[in-house]
Short mmCIF file of C-alpha atoms in Angstrom, two decimals:
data_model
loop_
_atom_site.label_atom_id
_atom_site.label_comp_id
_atom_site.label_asym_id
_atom_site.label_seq_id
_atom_site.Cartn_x
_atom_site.Cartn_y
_atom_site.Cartn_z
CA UNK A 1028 -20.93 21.42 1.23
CA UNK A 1029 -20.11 17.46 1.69
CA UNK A 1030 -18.21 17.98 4.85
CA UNK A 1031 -17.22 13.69 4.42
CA UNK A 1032 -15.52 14.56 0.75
CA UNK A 1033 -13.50 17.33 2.38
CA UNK A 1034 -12.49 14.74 5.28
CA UNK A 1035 -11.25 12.13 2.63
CA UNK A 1036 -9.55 14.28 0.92
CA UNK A 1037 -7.42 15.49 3.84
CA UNK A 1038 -7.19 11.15 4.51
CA UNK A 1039 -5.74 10.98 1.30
CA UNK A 1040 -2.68 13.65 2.32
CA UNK A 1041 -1.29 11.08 4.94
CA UNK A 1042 -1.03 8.42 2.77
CA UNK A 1043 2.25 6.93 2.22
CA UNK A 1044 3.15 9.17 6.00
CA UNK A 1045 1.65 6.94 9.07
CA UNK A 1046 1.68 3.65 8.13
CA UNK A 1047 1.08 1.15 10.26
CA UNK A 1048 -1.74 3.45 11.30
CA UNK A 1049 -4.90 4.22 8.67
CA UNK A 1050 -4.94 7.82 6.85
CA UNK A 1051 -7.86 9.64 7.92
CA UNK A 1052 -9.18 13.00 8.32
CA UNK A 1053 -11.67 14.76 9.96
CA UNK A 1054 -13.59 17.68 10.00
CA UNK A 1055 -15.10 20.04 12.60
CA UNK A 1056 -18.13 21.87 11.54
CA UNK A 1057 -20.04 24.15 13.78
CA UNK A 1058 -23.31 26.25 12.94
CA UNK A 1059 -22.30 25.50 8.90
CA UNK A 1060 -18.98 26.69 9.05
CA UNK A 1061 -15.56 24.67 9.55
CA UNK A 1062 -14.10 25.31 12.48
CA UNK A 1063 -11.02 22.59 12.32
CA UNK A 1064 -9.81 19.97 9.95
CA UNK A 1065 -6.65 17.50 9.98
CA UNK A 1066 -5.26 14.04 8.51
CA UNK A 1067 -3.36 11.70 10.46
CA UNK A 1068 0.16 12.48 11.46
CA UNK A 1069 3.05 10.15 11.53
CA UNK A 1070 2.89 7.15 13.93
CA UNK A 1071 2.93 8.71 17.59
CA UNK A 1072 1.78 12.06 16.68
CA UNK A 1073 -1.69 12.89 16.34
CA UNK A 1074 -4.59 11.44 15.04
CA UNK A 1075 -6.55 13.16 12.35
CA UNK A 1076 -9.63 13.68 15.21
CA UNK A 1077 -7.28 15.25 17.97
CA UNK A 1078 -5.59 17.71 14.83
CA UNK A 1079 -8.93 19.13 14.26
CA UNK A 1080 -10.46 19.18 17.74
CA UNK A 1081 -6.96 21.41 18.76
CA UNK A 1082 -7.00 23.76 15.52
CA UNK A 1083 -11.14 24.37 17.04
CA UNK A 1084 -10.55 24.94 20.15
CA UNK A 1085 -13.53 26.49 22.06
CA UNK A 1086 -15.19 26.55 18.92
CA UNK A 1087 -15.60 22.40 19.09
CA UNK A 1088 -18.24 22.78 21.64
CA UNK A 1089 -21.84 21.11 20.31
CA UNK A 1090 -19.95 21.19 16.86
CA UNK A 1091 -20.40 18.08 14.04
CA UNK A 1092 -17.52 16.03 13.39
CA UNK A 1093 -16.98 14.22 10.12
CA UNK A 1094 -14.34 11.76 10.43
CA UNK A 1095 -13.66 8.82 7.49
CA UNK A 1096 -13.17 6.36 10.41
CA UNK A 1097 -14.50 4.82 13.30
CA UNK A 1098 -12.24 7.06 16.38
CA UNK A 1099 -9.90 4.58 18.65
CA UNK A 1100 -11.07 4.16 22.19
CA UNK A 1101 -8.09 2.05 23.08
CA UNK A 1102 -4.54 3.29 24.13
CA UNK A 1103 -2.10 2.75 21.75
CA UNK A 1104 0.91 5.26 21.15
CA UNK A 1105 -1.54 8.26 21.91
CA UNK A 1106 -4.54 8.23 24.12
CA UNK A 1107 -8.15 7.40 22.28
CA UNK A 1108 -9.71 10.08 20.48
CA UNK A 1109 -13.13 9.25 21.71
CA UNK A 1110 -11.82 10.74 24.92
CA UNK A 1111 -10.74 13.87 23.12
CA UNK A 1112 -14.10 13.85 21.35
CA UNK A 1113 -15.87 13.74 24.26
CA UNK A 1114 -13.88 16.33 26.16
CA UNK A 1115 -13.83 18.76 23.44
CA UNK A 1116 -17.94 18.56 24.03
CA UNK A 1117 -18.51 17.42 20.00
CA UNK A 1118 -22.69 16.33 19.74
CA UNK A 1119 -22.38 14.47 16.47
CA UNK A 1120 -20.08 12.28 14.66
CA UNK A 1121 -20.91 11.05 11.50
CA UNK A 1122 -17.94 8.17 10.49
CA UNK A 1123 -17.50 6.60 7.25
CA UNK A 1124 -16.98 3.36 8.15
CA UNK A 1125 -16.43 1.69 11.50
CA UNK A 1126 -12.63 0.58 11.93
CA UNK A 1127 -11.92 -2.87 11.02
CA UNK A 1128 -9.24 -3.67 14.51
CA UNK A 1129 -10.70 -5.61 16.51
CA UNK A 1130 -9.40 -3.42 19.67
CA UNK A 1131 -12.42 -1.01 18.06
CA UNK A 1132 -14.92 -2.40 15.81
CA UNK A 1133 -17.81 -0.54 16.91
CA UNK A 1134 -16.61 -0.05 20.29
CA UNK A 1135 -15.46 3.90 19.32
CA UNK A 1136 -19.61 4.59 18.15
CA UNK A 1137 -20.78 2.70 21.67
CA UNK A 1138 -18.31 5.37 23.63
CA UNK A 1139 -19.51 7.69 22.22
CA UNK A 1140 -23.25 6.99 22.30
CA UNK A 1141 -23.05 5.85 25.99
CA UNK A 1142 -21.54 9.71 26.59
CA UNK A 1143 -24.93 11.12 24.83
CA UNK A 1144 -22.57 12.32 21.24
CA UNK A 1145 -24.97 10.89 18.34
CA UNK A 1146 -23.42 9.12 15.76
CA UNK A 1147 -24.08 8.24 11.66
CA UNK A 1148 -22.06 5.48 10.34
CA UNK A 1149 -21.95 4.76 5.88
CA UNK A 1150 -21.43 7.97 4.19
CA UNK A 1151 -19.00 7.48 1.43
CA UNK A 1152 -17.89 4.08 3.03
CA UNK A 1153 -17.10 2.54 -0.31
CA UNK A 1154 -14.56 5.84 -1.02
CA UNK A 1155 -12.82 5.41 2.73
CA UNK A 1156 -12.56 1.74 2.36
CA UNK A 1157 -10.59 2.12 -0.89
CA UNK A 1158 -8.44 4.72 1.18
CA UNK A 1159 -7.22 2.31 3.99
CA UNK A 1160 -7.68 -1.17 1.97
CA UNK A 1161 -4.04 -1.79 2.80
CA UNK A 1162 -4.76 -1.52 6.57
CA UNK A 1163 -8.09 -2.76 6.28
CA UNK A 1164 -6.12 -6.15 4.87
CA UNK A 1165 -3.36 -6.23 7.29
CA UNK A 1166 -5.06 -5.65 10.85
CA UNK A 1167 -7.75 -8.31 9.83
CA UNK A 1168 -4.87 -10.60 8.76
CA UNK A 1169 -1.09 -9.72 9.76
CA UNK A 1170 -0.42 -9.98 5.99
CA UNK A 1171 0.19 -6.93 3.81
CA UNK A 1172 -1.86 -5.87 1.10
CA UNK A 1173 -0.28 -7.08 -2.17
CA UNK A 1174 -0.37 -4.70 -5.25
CA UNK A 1175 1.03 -5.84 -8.16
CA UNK A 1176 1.99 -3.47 -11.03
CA UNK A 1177 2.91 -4.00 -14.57
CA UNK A 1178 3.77 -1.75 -17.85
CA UNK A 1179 2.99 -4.23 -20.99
CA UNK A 1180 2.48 -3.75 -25.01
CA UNK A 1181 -1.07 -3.97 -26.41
CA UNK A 1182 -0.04 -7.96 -26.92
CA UNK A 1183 0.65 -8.66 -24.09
CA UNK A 1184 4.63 -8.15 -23.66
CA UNK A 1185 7.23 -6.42 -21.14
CA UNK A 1186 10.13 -6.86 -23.17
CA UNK A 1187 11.25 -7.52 -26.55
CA UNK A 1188 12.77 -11.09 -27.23
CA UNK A 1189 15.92 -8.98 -27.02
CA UNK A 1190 15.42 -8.38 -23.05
CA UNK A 1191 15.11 -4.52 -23.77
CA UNK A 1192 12.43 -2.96 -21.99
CA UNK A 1193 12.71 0.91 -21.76
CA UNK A 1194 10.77 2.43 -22.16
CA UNK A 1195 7.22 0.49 -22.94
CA UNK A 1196 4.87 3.16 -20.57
CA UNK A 1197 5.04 6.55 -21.20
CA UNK A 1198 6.91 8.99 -18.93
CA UNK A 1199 3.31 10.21 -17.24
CA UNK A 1200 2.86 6.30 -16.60
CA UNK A 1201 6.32 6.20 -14.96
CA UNK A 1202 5.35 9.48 -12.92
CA UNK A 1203 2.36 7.56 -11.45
CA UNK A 1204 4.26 4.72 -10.43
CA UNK A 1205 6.10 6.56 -8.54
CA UNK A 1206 3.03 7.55 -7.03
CA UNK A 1207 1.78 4.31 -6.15
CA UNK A 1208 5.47 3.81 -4.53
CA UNK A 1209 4.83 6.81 -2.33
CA UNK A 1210 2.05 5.69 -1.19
CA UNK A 1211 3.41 1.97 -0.38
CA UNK A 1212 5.90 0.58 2.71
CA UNK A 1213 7.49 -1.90 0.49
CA UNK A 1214 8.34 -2.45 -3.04
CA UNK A 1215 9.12 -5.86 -4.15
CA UNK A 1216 11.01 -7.40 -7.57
CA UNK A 1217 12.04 -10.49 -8.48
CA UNK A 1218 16.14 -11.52 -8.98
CA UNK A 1219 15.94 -11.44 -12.30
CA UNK A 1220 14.78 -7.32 -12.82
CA UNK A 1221 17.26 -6.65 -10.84
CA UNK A 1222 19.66 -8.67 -13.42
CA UNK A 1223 17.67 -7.34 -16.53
CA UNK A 1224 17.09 -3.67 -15.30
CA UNK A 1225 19.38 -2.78 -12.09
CA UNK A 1226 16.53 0.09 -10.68
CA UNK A 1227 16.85 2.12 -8.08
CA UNK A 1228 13.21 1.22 -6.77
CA UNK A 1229 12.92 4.24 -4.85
CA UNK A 1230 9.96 6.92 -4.81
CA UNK A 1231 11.31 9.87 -6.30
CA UNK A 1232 8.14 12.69 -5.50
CA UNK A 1233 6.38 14.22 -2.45
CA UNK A 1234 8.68 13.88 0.78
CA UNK A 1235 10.48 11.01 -0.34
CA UNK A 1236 12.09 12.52 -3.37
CA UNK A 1237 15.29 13.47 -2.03
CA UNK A 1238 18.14 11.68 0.04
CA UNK A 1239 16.67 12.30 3.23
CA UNK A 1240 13.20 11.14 2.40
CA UNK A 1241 11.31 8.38 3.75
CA UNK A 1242 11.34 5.27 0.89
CA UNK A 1243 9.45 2.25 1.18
CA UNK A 1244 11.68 -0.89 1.61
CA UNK A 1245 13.05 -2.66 -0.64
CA UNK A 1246 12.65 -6.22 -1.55
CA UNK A 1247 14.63 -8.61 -3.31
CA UNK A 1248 13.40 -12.08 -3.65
CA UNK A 1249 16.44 -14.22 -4.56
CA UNK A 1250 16.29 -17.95 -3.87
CA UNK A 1251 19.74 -18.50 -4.92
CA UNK A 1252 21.83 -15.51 -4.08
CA UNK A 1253 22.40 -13.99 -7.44
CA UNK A 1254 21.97 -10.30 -6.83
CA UNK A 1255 25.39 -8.74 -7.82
CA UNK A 1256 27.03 -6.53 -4.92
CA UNK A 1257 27.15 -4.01 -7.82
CA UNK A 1258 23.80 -3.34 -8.02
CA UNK A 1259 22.07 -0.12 -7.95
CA UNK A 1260 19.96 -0.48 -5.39
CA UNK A 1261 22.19 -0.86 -2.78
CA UNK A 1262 23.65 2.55 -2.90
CA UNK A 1263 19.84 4.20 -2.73
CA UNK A 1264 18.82 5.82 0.20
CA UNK A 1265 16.58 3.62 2.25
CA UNK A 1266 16.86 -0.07 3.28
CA UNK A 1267 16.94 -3.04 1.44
CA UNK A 1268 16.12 -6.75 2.27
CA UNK A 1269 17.01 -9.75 0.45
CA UNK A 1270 14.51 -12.60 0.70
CA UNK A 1271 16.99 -15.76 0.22
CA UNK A 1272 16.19 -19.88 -0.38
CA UNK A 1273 17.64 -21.62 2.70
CA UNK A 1274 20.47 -22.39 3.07
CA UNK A 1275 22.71 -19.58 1.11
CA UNK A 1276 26.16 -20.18 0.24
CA UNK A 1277 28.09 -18.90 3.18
CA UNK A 1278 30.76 -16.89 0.86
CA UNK A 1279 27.97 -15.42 -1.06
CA UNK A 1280 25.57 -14.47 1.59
CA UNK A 1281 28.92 -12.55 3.52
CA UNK A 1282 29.82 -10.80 0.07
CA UNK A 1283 25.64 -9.45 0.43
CA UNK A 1284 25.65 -8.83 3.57
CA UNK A 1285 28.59 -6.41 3.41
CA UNK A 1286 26.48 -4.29 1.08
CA UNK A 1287 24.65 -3.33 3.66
CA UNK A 1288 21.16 -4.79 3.49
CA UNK A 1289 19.51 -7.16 5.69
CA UNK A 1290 19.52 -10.68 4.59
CA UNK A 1291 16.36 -13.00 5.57
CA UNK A 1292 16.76 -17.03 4.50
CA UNK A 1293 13.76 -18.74 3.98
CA UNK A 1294 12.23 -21.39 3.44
CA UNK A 1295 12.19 -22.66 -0.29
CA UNK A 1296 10.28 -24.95 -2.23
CA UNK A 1297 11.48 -26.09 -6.05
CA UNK A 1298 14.39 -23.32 -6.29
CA UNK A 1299 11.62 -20.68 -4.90
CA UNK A 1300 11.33 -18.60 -1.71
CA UNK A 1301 8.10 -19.28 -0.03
CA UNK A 1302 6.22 -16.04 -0.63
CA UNK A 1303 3.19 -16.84 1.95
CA UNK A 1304 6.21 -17.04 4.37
CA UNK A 1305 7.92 -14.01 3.11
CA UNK A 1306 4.63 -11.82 3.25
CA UNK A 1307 3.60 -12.88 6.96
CA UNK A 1308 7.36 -12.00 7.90
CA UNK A 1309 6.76 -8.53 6.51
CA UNK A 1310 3.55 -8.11 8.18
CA UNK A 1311 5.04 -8.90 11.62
CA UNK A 1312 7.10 -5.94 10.77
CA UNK A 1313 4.34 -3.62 10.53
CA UNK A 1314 4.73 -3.63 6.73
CA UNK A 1315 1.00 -3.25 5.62
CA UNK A 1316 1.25 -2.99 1.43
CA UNK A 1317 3.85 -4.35 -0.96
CA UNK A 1318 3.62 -2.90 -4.56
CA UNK A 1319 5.17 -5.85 -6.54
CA UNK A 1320 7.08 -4.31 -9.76
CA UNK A 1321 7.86 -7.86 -11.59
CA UNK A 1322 9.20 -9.36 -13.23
CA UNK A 1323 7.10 -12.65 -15.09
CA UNK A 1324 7.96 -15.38 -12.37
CA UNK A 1325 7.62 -13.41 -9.38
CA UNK A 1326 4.10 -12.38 -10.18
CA UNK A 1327 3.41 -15.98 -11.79
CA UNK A 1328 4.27 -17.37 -8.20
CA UNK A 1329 1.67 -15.07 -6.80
CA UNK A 1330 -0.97 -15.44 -8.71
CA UNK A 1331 -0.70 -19.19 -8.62
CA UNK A 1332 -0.65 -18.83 -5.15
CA UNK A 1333 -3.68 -16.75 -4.59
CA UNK A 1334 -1.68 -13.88 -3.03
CA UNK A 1335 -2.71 -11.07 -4.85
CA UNK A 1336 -4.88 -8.53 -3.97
CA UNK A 1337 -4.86 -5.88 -6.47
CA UNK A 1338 -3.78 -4.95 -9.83
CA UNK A 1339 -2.36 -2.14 -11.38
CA UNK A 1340 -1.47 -2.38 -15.44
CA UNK A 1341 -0.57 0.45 -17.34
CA UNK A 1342 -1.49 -0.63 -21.31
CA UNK A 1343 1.01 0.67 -23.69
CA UNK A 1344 -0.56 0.95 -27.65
CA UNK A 1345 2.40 -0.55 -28.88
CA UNK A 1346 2.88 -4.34 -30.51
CA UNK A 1347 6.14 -6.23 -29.58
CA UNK A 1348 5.37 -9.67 -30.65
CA UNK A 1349 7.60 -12.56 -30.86
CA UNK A 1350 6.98 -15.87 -29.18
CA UNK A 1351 10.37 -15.35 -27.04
CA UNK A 1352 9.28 -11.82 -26.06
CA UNK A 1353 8.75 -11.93 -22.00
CA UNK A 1354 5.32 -11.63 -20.92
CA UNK A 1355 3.82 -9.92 -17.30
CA UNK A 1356 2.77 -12.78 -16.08
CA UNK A 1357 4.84 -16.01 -15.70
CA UNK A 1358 4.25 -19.15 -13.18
CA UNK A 1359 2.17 -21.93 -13.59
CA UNK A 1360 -0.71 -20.41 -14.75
CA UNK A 1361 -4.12 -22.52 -15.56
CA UNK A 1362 -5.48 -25.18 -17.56
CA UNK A 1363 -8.78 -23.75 -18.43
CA UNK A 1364 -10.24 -20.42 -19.10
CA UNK A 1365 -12.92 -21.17 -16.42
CA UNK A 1366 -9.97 -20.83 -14.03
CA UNK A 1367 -8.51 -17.84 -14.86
CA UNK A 1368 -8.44 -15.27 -11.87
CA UNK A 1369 -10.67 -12.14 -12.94
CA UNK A 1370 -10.64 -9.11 -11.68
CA UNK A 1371 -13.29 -7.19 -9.47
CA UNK A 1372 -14.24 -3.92 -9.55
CA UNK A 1373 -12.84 -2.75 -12.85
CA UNK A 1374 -11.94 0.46 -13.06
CA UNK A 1375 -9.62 2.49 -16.14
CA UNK A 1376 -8.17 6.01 -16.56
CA UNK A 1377 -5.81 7.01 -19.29
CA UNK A 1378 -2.43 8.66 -19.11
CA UNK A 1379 -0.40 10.17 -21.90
CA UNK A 1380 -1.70 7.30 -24.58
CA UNK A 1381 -1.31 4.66 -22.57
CA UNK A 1382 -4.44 2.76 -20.43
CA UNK A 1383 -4.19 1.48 -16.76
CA UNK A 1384 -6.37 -0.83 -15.55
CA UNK A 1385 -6.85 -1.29 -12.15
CA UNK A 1386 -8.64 -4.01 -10.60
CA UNK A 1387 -8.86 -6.36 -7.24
CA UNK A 1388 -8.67 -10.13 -7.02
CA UNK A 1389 -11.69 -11.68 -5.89
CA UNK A 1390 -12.25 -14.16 -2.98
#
């Protein structure tokens, strides 16, 4: 058996639960059999090394430990789990990848190895890298990981010249997007979708499907103050932000602020909210990925700043046409195809009859 599959697949169950912390999971294995196993819990609970070591027990002792990250030896808002490692009398750990924080980068494996444990770093690295890339991005940076997600005809199209838009994906498209929003601390949209659309932007499966649920924040990026009181997504459950151009009309910034979400004014340049700004602002508040659901100009501004990381675009086999039909991506754009931002490490999957293409933004 591939004891470091079985560990990311339990890493994969806390995703979307213990952000700012990574989702991992470990594995304890003694004399071939499993003895524990355990993901990360929420933020001040246990980590995915201690939940295995305590469902072991006795049974830990000169066991093998597969674990998709590097164990903390620093003190955070639980003690390190090298110490529980070592206590628990573990003589192996094999890691997929060492943990990017500076407070461990290889320190963990050097605890560990100084208390006589051997250690095995690189088994399915490039799989528990893709697991954490949001925290990966933000402890190396302070800036979230930016995923930006689109639905768009075969031409090219969101909309019809007409504005209408529903429905261009098909329902088992929509079903993963609410996926990806599970899995995500904040989801972000443009003025003008809420205008066009008025969503809910909420996650609507798993734990967060019902009132009570956890949702990712929402955020509003409205330079001018144009979001109606009336929308939707002020009466969802969860919290909502408004990312405002400074200054704001007193009268309408009071009328939004009585809706109940939080109102941020930044700095604007040209009639648009500085998004660098507005992403290390986020960060500082522990928000480690932003899925970014439109519309045109939003994502325009980000890709002509070079502030996307990844891309998620669900292909619909469906012309629109029409030269005034709205397409996914708006902004500036480029001047030459030699330019053009292209996407690394390509990958597609189908869905109903629709394609999505997912893809990362290269350096």
């Amino acid at each position: 058996m591939d004891y470091m599959t079985q560990a990311l697949s339990l890493a994969r169950l806390a995703l979307g639960q213990v952000s700012p912390n990574p989702a991992v999971g470990a594995v304890v294995v003694r004399d071939g059999e499993v003895v524990g196993q355990g993901y990360t819990q929420p933020p001040g609970s246990g980590h995915a090394e201690v939940v295995a070591l305590q469902q072991a027990g006795d049974a830990a002792r000169g066991s093998v430990m597969y674990v998709t990250l590097e164990p903390c030896c620093h003190h955070g808002r639980t003690p390190p789990c090298t110490e529980a490692i070592i206590d628990a009398g573990v003589s192996d750990v094999h890691m997929a990848m060492l943990d990017p924080n500076p407070l461990v980068s290889g320190k963990g494996a050097e605890a560990l190895r100084k208390r006589s444990i051997s250690t095995y770093v690189g088994e399915h690295e490039d799989e528990a890298r893709e697991i954490i890339e949001a925290y990966i991005k933000y402890i190396t940076t302070g800036v979230p990981f930016v995923t930006v997600k689109f639905a768009m005809s075969l031409d090219g199209k969101i909309a019809t010249r007409s504005g209408d838009s529903r429905w261009i994906s098909s329902s088992g498209s929509r079903r993963c997007v609410h996926s990806l929003r599970y899995i995500t601390d904040a989801i972000m949209v443009g003025v003008n979708t809420v205008l066009a659309d008025d969503p809910q932007l909420t996650s609507r499966c798993g734990d967060r499907g019902g009132k009570t649920g956890k949702q990712p924040l929402r955020v509003i990026v409205d330079s001018l103050g144009r979001t109606p009181v009336t929308a939707h997504i002020f009466s969802e459950p969860g919290e909502t932000l408004l990312a405002l151009g400074r200054p704001v009309n007193p009268g309408v910034a009071k009328a939004l602020a009585q809706t109940g979400a939080e109102l941020v004014e930044l700095p604007a340049e040209d009639g648009f909210v500085d998004l660098g700004e507005l992403l290390r602002m986020l960060g500082r508040r522990e928000i480690t990925s932003v899925l970014v659901e439109g519309g045109g100009t939003l994502l325009g501004s980000l890709f002509d700043h070079r502030l996307v990381d990844k891309v998620v675009a669900f292909v619909s086999p469906v012309v629109i046409g029409g030269a005034e039909a709205v397409t996914a991506v708006g902004g500036r754009g480029i001047e030459k195809m030699a330019d053009a931002i292209r996407l690394e490490s390509v990958t597609t999957q189908t869905c109903d009859d629709d394609v999505i293409v997912i893809g990362y933004v290269g350096g």
